[in-house]
Amino acid sequence: MATNGSAAMNGKDAKDRSRSPRKELKKDPSKLTEEDLKDGFSAQEIFSSAITKSGYTYDDLICLPGHINFGVHDVNLTTRFSRKITLKTPIVSSPMDTVTESNMAIAMALEGGLGVIHTNLSIEAQANEVARVKKFKAGFIIDPVCVPPTMTLEELDQLKSKLGFTGFPVTENGQMGRPLLGLVTKRDTDFITDRKTRLSAIMTPLSQLVTEKEGIDLKQANETLQKSKKGKLPIITNTNLLVALVARTDIKKNVEFPNATKHPVNKELLVAAAIGTRPADRERVRALAAARVDAIIIDSSQGDSVFQHEMIKWIKKEFPEIQVVAGNVVTKQQAKHLIECGADALRVGMGIGSICTTQEVCACGRAQASAVYNVAKLANLYGVPILADGGISSPGHIVKALSLGAGAAMCGSLLAGTSETPGEYFYSEEGKRLKRYRGMGSIDAMKKGSDDRYFGTTSAIKVAQGVSGTVQDKGSIHRYIPYLTQGIRHGMQDIGAKSVSELQDMLQQGHLRFELRSAAAQREGGVHGLHSFERKLFDA
Ligand SMILES: NC(=O)C1=CN([C@@H]2O[C@H](COP(=O)(O)OP(=O)(O)OC[C@H]3O[C@@H](n4cnc5c(N)ncnc54)[C@H](O)[C@@H]3O)[C@@H](O)[C@H]2O)C=CC1
Ligand SMILES: O=c1[nH]c(=O)c2[nH+]cn([C@@H]3O[C@H](COP(=O)(O)O)[C@@H](O)[C@H]3O)c2[nH]1
Ligand SMILES: [K+]
């Protein structure tokens, strides 16, 4: 620059320049330096609040493309959830009562992510949800609906029409884990005209059943089913207690889950669960630990409280093998406090979720891209991963969260409405298939359970920090997560990052380039100028 400037003072050059200024500025392309080719801005330049004094969120930004020298399938999404847990899919489902119970946690873990069981349940019920995930074995039904021998065919008919399946184990008292007495299937029941007949009279008794003993694997179970030509195979203990049921129809549709998040030794799926910071939550932690939970998420909108500091230290002392995810935080100072108490990961996001009203009600929070970038930068110094929690409504948002330093994205609304979430589907007036989705700080959710977290049951006024609404049916997690991960892979390929760690190295070295988007640029980036269009998410 300085030499150019002084050259311009030189008489001859000054004359040339006045004649043809463009010629002077043209640079020999063979002499272009890295600096000449730099486009956009590093994250550091964008988020340095001293310059911008603004908070930005995902939609304010766009990632500039890099160079592609690998295929989309070569992109490796393996990432860190916490100090000790890695995931092959960087997606975690929120601890919300319309998002994650055991079915969701099982599906998320099978797809390589992780589910966090919400805490709006009694201690016993929450621990039971965790246990269901830990006991899950692909192809094995670990809690089949059982019936008692005293049940009549009439009652069985009602059960069948409600549940949609036809074969049931008959056990003492009709409970799981009790001695198996027999099995009733269509063959036993179809031609009986007196529907008052009790099952004990028509069931196939245990002595005539093909069964297998506890400990058998799916391959062996499959062989036995094929050899015996039966539809159902009860698995029992040496004393005939029912432990599981294997169904031929399930085996047929049982696919492999190569990305599943499993314990490296015992191969059980991993699962997390949320707790609060009240004294009674220590009892909850004990019950969750007994159910072999792998990670505990301390669920609070403002994690930097003495209550949480004490809880983290207590869990790490009592149950050092359990990973503790602390939060939520949005500033470096909050993050430092929680890391120094022993947090194994941090959850980042305040008031930015789709159902959140915290920023409006409490005036506190932070735009999410700024929160993720700043907290990740600090946490990275300690080797602690962060979860970008909330505000994710597309695979592109997940790419941006990873690009700003997050280990994984925690999603509520994005995953709500899938078939594995709690709650029944219903139809809107226009015929759309919907499920409920609500904030854990909404009046509805508080009424169900989180009540005393707020102001105690005696409090006269409940201030909502969330809303309750509906979302559209998204089908099964087993189709939806592959769509999301394929989208993320395309995004990372465009950026030129073959893995999450490579992406984050690029971030730290300033090689990852971003630009802020004006309001017009954001409009341009969306669908525009059409009379109408239909958005189909994927074709599979
Ligand atoms: N990510 C976000 O932006 C937000 C999330 N939420 C969700 O709503 C739910 C409830 O969140 P919060 O209201 O933040 O729950 P919280 O349990 O952290 O706080 C509720 C109230 O209880 C108090 N409290 C907690 N432990 C205490 C103790 N041991 N002794 C005395 N007082 C204590 C807190 O100071 C606060 O006033 C969570 O599921 C959370 O994820 C709610 C608001 C915002
Ligand atoms: O302000 C809030 N009031 C609430 O009632 C509430 N409930 C959940 N959350 C947080 O929102 C995240 C899910 O957000 P998304 O739907 O955008 O994925 C979740 O993961 C939570 O962090 C709440 N925030
Ligand atoms: K919000």
Short mmCIF file of C-alpha atoms in Angstrom, two decimals, residues 22-37:
data_model
loop_
_atom_site.label_atom_id
_atom_site.label_comp_id
_atom_site.label_asym_id
_atom_site.label_seq_id
_atom_site.Cartn_x
_atom_site.Cartn_y
_atom_site.Cartn_z
CA ARG A 22 -7.91 0.81 -14.25
CA LYS A 23 -4.71 -0.35 -15.89
CA GLU A 24 -2.72 0.80 -12.87
CA LEU A 25 -4.95 -1.09 -10.41
CA LYS A 26 -4.87 -4.33 -12.36
CA LYS A 27 -2.66 -6.91 -10.74
CA ASP A 28 -0.81 -9.69 -12.43
CA PRO A 29 -3.03 -12.73 -11.55
CA SER A 30 0.05 -14.90 -11.14
CA LYS A 31 1.10 -12.64 -8.30
CA LEU A 32 -2.15 -12.82 -6.35
CA THR A 33 -1.60 -13.52 -2.67
CA GLU A 34 -3.91 -15.26 -0.18
CA GLU A 35 -4.73 -11.82 1.15
CA ASP A 36 -5.89 -10.66 -2.30
CA LEU A 37 -8.24 -13.63 -2.49
#
